[in-house]
Coordinates of C-alpha atoms in Angstrom, one line a residue:
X2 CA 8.9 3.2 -5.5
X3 CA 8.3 0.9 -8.4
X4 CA 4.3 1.3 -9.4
X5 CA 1.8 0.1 -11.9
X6 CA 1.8 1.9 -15.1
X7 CA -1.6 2.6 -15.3
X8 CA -1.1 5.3 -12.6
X9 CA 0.6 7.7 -14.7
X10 CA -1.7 7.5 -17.2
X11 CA -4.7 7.9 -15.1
X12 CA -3.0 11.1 -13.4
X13 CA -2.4 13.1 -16.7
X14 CA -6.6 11.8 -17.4
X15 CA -7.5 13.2 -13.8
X16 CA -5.3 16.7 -14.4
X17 CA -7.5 17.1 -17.7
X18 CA -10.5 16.5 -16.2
X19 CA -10.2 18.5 -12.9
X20 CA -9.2 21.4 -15.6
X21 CA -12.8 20.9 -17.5
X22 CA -14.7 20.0 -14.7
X23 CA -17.9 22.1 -13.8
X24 CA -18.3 23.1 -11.0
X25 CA -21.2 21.3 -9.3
X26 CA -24.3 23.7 -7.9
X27 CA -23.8 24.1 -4.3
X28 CA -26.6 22.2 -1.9
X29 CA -29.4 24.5 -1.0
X30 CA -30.8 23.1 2.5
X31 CA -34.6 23.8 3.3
X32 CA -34.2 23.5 6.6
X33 CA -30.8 23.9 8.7
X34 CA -29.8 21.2 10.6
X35 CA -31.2 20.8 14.3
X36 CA -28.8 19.1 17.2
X37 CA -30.0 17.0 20.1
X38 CA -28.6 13.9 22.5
X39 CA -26.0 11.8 20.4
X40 CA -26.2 8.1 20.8
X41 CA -24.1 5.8 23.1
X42 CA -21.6 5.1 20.7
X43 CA -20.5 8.9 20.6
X44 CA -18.2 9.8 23.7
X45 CA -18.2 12.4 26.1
X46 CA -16.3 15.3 25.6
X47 CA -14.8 16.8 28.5
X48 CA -16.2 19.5 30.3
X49 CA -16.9 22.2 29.3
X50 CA -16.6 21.1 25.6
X51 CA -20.4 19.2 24.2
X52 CA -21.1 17.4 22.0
X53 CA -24.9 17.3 19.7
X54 CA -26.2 15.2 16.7
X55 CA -28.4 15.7 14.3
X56 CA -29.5 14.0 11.0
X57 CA -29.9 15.2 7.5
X58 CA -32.1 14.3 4.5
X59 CA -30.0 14.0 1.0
X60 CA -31.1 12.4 -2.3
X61 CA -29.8 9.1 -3.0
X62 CA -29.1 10.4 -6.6
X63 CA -27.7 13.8 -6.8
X64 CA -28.8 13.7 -10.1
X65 CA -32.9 13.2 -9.1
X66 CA -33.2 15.3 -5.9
X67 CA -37.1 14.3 -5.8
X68 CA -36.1 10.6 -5.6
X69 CA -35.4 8.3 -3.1
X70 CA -33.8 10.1 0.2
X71 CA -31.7 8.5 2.7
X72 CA -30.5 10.0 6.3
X73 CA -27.3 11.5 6.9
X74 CA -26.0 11.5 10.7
X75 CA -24.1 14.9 11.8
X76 CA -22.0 15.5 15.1
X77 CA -20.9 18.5 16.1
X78 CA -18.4 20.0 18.6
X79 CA -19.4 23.7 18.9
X80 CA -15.7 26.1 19.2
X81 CA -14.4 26.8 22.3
X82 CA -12.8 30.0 21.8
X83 CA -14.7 33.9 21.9
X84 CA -16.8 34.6 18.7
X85 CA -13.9 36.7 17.6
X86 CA -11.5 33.4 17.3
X87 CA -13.9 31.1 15.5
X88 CA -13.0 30.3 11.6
X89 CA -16.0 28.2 10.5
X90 CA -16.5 24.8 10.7
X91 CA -14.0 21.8 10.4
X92 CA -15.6 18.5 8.6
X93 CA -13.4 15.5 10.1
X94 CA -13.4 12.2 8.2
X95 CA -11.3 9.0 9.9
X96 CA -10.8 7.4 6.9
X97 CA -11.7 3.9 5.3
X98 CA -13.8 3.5 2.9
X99 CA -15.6 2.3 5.5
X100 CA -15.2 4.6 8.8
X101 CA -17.4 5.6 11.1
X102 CA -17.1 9.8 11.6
X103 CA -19.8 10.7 14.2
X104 CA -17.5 9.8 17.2
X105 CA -14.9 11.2 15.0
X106 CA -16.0 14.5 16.0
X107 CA -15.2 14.2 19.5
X108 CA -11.9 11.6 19.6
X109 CA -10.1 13.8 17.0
X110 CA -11.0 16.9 18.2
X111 CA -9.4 15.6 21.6
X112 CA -5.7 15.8 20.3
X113 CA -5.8 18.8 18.1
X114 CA -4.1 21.9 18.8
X115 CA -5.8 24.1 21.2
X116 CA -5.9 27.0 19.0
X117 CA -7.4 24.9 16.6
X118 CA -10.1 23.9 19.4
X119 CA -10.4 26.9 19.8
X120 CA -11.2 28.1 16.1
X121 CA -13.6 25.6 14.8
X122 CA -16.8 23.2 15.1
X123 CA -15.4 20.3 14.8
X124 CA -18.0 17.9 12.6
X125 CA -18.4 14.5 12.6
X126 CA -20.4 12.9 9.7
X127 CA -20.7 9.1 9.4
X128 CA -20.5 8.6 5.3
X129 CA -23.8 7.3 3.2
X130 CA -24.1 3.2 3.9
X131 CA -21.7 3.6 7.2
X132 CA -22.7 3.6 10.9
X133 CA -25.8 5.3 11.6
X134 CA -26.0 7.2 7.9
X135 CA -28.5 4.3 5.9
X136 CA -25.5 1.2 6.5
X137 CA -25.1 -1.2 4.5
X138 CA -23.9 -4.7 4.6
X139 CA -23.3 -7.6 2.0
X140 CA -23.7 -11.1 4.5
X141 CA -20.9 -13.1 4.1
X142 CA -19.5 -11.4 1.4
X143 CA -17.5 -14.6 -0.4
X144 CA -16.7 -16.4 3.2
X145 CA -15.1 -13.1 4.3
X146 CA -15.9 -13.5 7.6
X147 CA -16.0 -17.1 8.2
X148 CA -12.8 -18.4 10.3
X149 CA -10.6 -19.6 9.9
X150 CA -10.7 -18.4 6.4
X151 CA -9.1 -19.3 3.4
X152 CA -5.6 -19.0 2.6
X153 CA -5.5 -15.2 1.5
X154 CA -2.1 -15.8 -1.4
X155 CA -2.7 -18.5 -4.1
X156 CA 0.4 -20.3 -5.0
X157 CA -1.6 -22.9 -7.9
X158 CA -3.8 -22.9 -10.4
X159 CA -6.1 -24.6 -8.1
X160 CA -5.7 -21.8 -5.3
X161 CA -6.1 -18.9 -7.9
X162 CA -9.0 -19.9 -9.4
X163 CA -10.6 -20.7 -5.6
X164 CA -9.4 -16.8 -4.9
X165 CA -11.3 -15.8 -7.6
X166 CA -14.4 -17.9 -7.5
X167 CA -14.8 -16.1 -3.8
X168 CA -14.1 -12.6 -5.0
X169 CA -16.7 -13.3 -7.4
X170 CA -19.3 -14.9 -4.3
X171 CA -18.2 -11.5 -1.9
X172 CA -19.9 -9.0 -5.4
X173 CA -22.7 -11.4 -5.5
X174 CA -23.3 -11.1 -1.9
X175 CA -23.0 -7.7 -1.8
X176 CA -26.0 -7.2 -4.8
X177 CA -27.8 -9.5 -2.7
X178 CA -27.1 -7.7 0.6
X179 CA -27.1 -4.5 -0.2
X180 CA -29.2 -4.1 -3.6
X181 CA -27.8 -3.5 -6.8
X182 CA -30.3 -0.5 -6.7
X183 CA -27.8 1.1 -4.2
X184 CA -24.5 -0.2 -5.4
X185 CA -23.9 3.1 -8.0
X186 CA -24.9 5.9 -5.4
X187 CA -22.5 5.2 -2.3
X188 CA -19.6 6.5 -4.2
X189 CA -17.0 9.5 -2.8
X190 CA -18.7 11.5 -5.4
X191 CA -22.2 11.2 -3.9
X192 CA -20.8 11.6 -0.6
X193 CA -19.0 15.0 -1.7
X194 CA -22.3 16.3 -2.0
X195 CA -23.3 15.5 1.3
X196 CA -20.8 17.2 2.6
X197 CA -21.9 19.9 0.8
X198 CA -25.5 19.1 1.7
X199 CA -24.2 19.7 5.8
X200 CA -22.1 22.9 5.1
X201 CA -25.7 24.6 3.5
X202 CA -27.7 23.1 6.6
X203 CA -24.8 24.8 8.8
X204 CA -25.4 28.2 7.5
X205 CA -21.6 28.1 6.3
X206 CA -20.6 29.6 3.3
X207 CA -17.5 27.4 3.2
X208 CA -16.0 24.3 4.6
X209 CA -12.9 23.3 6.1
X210 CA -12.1 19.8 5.9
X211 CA -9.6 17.4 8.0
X212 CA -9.4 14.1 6.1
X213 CA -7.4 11.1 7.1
X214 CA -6.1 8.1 4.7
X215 CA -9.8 7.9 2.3
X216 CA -10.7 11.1 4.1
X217 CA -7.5 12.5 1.8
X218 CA -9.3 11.1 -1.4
X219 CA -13.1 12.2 -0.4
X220 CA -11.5 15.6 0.4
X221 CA -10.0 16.1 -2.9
X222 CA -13.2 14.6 -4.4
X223 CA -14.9 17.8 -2.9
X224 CA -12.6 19.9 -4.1
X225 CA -13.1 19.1 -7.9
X226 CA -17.2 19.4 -7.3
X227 CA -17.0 22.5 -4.7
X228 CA -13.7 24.4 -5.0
X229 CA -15.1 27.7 -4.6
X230 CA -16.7 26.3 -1.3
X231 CA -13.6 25.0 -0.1
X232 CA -12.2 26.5 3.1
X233 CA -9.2 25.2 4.3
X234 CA -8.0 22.1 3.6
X235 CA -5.7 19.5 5.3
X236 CA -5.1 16.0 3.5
X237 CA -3.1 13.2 6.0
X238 CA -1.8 10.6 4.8
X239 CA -3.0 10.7 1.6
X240 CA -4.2 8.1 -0.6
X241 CA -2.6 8.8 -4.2
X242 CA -4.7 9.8 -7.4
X243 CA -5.0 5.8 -8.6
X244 CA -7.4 3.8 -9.2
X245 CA -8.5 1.9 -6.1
X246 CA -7.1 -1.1 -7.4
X247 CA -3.6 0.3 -8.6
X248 CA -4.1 2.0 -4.8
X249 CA -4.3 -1.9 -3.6
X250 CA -1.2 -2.8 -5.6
X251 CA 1.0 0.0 -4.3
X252 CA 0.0 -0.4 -0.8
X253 CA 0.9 -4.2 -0.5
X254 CA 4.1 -3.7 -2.2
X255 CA 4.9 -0.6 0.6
X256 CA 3.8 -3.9 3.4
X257 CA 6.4 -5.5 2.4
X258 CA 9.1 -2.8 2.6
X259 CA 7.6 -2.2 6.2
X260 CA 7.8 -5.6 7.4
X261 CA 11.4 -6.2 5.5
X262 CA 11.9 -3.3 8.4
X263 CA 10.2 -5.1 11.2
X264 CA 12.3 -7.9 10.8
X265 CA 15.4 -5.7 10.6
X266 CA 14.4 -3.8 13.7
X267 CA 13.3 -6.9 15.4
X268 CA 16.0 -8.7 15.1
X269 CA 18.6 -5.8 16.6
X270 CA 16.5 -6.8 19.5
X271 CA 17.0 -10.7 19.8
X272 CA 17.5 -10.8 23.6
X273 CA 14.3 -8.5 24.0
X274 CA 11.6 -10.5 21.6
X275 CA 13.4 -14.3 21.4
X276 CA 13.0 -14.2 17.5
X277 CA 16.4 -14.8 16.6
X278 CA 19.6 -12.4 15.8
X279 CA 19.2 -10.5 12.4
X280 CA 16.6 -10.0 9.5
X281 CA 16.3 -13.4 8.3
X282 CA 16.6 -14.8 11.6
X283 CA 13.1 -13.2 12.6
X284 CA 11.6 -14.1 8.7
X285 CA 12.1 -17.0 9.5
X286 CA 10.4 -17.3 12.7
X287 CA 7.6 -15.4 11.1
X288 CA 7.1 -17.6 8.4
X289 CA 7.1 -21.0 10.9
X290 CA 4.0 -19.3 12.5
X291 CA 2.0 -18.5 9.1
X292 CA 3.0 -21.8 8.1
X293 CA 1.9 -23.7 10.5
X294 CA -0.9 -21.8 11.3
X295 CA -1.6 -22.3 7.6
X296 CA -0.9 -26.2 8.3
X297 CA -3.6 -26.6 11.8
X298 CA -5.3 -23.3 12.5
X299 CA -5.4 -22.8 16.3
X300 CA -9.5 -21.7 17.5
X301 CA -10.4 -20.2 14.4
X302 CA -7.4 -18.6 13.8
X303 CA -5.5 -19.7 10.4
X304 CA -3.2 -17.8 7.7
X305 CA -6.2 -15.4 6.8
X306 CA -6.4 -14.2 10.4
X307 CA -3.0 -14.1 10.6
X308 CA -2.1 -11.7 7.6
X309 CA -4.9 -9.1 9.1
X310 CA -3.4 -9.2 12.6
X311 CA 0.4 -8.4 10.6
X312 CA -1.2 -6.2 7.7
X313 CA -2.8 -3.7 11.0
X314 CA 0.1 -4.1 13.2
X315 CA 2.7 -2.4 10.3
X316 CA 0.7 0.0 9.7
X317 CA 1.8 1.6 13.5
X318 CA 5.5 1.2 15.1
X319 CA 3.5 1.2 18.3
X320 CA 2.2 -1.8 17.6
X321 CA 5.5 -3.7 16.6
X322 CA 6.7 -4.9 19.8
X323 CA 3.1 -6.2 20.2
X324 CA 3.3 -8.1 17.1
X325 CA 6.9 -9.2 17.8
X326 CA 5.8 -10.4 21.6
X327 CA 2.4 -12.2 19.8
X328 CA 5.0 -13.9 17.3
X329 CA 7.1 -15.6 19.8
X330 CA 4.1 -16.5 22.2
X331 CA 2.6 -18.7 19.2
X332 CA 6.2 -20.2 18.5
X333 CA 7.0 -21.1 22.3
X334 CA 3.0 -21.9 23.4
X335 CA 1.4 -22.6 20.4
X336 CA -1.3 -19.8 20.9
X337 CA -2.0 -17.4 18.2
X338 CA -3.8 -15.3 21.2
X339 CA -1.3 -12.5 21.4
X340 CA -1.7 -11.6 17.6
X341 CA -5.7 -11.6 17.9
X342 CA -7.2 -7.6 17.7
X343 CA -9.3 -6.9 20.9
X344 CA -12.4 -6.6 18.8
X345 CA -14.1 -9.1 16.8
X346 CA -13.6 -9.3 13.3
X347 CA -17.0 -10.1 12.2
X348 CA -19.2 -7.6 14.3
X349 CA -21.9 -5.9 12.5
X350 CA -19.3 -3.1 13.2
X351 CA -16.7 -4.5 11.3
X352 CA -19.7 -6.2 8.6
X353 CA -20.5 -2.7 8.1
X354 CA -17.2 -1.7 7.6
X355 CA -16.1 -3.8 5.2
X356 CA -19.1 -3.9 2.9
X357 CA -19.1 -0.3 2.8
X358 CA -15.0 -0.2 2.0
X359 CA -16.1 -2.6 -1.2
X360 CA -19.2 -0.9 -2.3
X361 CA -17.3 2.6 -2.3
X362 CA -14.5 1.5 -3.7
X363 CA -16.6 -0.4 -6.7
X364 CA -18.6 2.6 -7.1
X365 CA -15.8 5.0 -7.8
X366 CA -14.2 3.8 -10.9
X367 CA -13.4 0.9 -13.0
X368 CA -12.5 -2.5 -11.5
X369 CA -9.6 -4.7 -12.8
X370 CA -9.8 -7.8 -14.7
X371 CA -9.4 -11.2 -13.2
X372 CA -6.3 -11.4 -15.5
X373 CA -5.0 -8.2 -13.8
X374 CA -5.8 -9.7 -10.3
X375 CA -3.8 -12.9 -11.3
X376 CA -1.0 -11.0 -12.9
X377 CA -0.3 -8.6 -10.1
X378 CA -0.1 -11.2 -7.4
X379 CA 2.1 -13.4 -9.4
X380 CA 4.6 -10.3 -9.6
X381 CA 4.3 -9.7 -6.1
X382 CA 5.0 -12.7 -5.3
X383 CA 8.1 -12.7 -7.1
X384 CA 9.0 -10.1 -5.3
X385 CA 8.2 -11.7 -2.1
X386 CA 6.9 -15.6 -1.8
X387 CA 4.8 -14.6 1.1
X388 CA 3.4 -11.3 0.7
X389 CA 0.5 -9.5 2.4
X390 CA -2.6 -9.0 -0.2
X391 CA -5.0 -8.0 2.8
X392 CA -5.5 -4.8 1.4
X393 CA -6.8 -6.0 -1.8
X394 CA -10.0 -5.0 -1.5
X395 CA -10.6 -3.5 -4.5
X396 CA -10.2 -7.1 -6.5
X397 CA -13.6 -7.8 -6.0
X398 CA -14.8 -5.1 -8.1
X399 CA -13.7 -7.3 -11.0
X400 CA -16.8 -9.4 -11.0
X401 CA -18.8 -6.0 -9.8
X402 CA -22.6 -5.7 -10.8
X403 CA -22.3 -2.3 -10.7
X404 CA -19.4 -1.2 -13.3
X405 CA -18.9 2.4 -13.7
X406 CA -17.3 4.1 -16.7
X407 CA -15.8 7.2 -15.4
X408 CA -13.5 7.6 -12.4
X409 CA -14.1 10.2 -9.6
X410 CA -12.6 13.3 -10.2
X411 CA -10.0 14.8 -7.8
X412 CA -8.6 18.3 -7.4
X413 CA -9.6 21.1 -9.2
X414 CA -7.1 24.4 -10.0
X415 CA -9.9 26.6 -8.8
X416 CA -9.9 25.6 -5.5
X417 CA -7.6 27.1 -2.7
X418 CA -4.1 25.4 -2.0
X419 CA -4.2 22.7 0.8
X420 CA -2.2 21.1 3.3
X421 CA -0.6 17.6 2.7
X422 CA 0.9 15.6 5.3
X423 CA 2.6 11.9 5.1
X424 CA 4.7 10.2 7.0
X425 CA 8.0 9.0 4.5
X426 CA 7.3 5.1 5.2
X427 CA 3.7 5.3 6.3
X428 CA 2.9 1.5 4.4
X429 CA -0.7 1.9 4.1
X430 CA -0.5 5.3 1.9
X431 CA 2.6 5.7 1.2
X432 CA 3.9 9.0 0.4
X433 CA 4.2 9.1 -3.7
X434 CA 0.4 8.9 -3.2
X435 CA 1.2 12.7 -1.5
X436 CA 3.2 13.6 -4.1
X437 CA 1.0 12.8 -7.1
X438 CA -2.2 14.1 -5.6
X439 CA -0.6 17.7 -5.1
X440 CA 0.0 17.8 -9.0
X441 CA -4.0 17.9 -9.3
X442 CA -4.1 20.2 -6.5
X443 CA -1.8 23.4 -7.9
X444 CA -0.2 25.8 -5.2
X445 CA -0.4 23.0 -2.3
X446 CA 2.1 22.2 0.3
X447 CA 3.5 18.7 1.4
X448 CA 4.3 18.5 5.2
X449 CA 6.7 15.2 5.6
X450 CA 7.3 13.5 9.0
X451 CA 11.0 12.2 7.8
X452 CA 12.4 9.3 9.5
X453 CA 8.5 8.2 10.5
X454 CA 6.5 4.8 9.2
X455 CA 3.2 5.1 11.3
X456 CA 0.3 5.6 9.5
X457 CA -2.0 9.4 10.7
X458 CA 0.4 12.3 11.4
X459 CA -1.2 15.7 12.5
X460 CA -2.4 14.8 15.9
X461 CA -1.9 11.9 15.9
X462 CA 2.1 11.7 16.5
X463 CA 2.6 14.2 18.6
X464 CA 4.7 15.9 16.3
X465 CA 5.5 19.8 17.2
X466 CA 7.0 20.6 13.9
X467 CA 4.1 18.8 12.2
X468 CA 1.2 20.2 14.8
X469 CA 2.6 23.6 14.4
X470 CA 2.3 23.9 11.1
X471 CA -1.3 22.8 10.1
X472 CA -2.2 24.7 13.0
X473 CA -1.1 27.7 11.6
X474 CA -2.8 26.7 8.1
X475 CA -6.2 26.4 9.3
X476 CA -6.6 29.1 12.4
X477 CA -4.4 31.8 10.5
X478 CA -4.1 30.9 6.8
X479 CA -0.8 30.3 6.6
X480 CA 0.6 28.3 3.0
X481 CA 4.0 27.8 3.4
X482 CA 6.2 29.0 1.3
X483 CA 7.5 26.0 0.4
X484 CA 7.2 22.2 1.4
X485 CA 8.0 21.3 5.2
X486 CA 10.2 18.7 6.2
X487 CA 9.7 17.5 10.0
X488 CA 12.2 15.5 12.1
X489 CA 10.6 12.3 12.9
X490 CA 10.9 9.6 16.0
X491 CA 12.5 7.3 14.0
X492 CA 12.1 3.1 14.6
X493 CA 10.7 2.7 18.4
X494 CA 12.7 1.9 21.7
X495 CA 12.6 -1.0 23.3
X496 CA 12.6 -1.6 27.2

């Protein structure tokens, strides 16, 4: 994998600075944390599993506990094994920045191991300025949600400096929306210690932590504040030890390997999808919708839409055929309705979502400069004349009003070894993020899902080889002795 420069640098800074780090004082509740009804948006369990919330006060400044407070919301799946099986409790983050965790609780608990079930609350938290824990949200943040929107690559001068005027609108916007009074305290950092903040209100002495995609970055974040209160630990698909940014750039030059691989795969299956025989065959299908969606946007649906409904579709094989299918519906009928996502992209939901994704991501580190920006996309594009920037998110923080000098430390060598799990050509964190993270996080394991290029892996693919292992890892302890490679599903079937 070819990768900005920058990274290597920043990892030998981060290794340094997880060596000298402090550790932080561990949250001291005043009152532990009391669990009622949960609201509608929080499922079911099963019988006889439950399912409570609660909600928790935490300063909005580590740094001035008697300050301003905001609310944190807790779920909780109690164990359902005897008192003699349960290890503790298991915080659960879905990822983001930006992700909602208080269903979270219940929908991931669902597919994990039974012994695992078995062994652990399962905790569902939504993150400071998501969901139900004091959201956030920055109005139209640049004409982000307005469809259809702008063309999401520049190819002029013209284009570029229209990119950049709106990335500049989206950080106005969000000081606007979301007060630059907030904009430096709903970092990973601050939300470390809210995690902390729920293991004291629990009673728990340690934590054990599940983190998916950003969960992977907000759990190693803990780990260089609170190793010592570090249970265990499992990191999937794990975002790398980069700047956000730098993150940004590596994940849309991995998009493109994975849709080089959609094309390849889609067009082995010409009679099946009507996209043409071979690669460049099916490229160039692909690039006749863009373009002329690009050319007469169909009900609000134009080039921007476009590149979110591809970027989410590679990031899960499941979702190829779909996109392949949606592809030649829009050639043959003209309707782009088979590439739309079931749910709107500019709910408060989804507002929520991405307001929070920008503020965190801002609020972590330093942002690039607009030089950078145009730089970056004028290599990937030589790489690629139609690339997916989607992912990008972290551009805005060029023009932040917020700008933070210090980047959020990660790993620590005092805390425990951990689990990490990737998938070999997962595209949205792809797996050299794995591998540079465990070099800040000495004695852990990687688990790899070979032959895979889904994004989420324990539980989530149904892996036995994968499952097993983690499970052993949390209920009995178990490091392996050396890094696990798993036999994966390879590209899907087709019917």
């Amino acid at each position: 994998m070819s990768v900005p420069s920058r990274p290597t640098v920043l990892l030998c800074a981060l290794v340094a600075a997880a060596a000298l780090l402090p550790t932080a004082t561990p949250a001291r509740a005043s009152t532990p944390l009391t669990f009622g009804p949960c609201p509608d948006s929080v499922p079911t369990p099963p019988a006889p599993d439950r399912v409570e919330c609660g909600r928790l006060t935490v300063p909005l400044d580590r740094r001035h506990p008697s300050g301003p407070r905001i609310e944190i919301a807790v779920s909780r799946v109690p164990a359902s094994g005897t008192p003699a099986e349960r290890r503790g409790v298991l915080l659960v983050n879905p990822g983001g920045p930006g992700g909602s965790g208080l269903p979270y609780a219940v929908t991931k608990r669902a597919k994990l191991p039974e012994s695992v079930r078995r062994s652990y609350d399962v905790i569902g938290f939504d993150p400071r300025g998501v969901g139900r824990s004091t959201p956030v949200e920055c109005g139209p943040m640049g004409g982000l949600f307005t469809a259809p929107g702008t063309d999401p690559v520049p190819t002029t001068p013209r284009t570029e400096r229209t990119y950049l005027t709106s990335l500049r609108a989206m950080a106005d916007d969000c000081a606007a929306g979301a007060g630059t009074h907030v904009l430096p305290y709903l970092s990973t950092e601050q939300t470390a210690y809210d995690m902390d903040a729920i293991r004291a209100a629990l009673g728990e002495p340690r934590t054990s932590f599940l983190g998916v995609s950003y969960g992977s970055y907000l759990g190693a974040a803990y780990a260089a504040r609170f190793p010592h209160r570090v249970g265990r630990m499992v990191l999937d698909s794990v975002v790398g030890p980069w700047d956000w940014y730098d993150f940004d750039v590596v994940q849309s030059r991995a998009m493109l390997r994975a849709r080089d691989t959609f094309f390849a795969w889609t067009g082995e299956h010409a009679e099946r999808f009507g996209l043409g025989g071979g690669a460049d065959a099916v490229r160039r299908s692909y690039l006749r919708v863009r373009r002329g969606l690009a050319a007469r946007p169909v009900n609000g649906f134009g080039p921007a839409e476009f590149d979110r409904a591809v970027y989410r579709a590679l990031g899960r094989t499941e979702r190829w055929a779909g996109l392949a299918d949606g592809l030649r519906t829009s050639l043959t009928d003209g309707s782009p309705d088979g590439l739309r996502p079931a749910s709107a992209f500019d709910s408060p939901e989804s507002r929520n979502y991405e307001a929070a994704n920008r503020i965190v991501k801002c609020a972590d580190g330093p942002g690039p400069t607009p030089r950078e920006i145009l730089a970056d996309m004028r290599r990937t594009r030589l790489l690629d004349p139609q690339p997916i920037l989607t992912g990008m998110e972290a551009s805005a923080c060029a023009y932040w009003h917020h700008r933070p000098n210090r980047r959020t430390p990660l790993g620590s060598p005092a805390a425990p070894p951990v689990l990490l799990v990737a998938s070999a050509h997962d595209p949205v964190t792809p797996i050299e993020g794995a591998r540079r993270l465990r070099e800040v996080m000495p004695g852990s394991r990687l688990v790899t899902l070979d032959d895979d290029y889904s994004h989420g892996v324990f539980a989530s693919r149904g892996n036995a080889c994968v499952d097993g292992a983690v499970a052993a890892y949390l209920v009995d302890g178990t490091v392996p002795a050396a890094d696990v490679r798993c036999s994966g599903p390879g590209l899907p079937t087709v019917s």
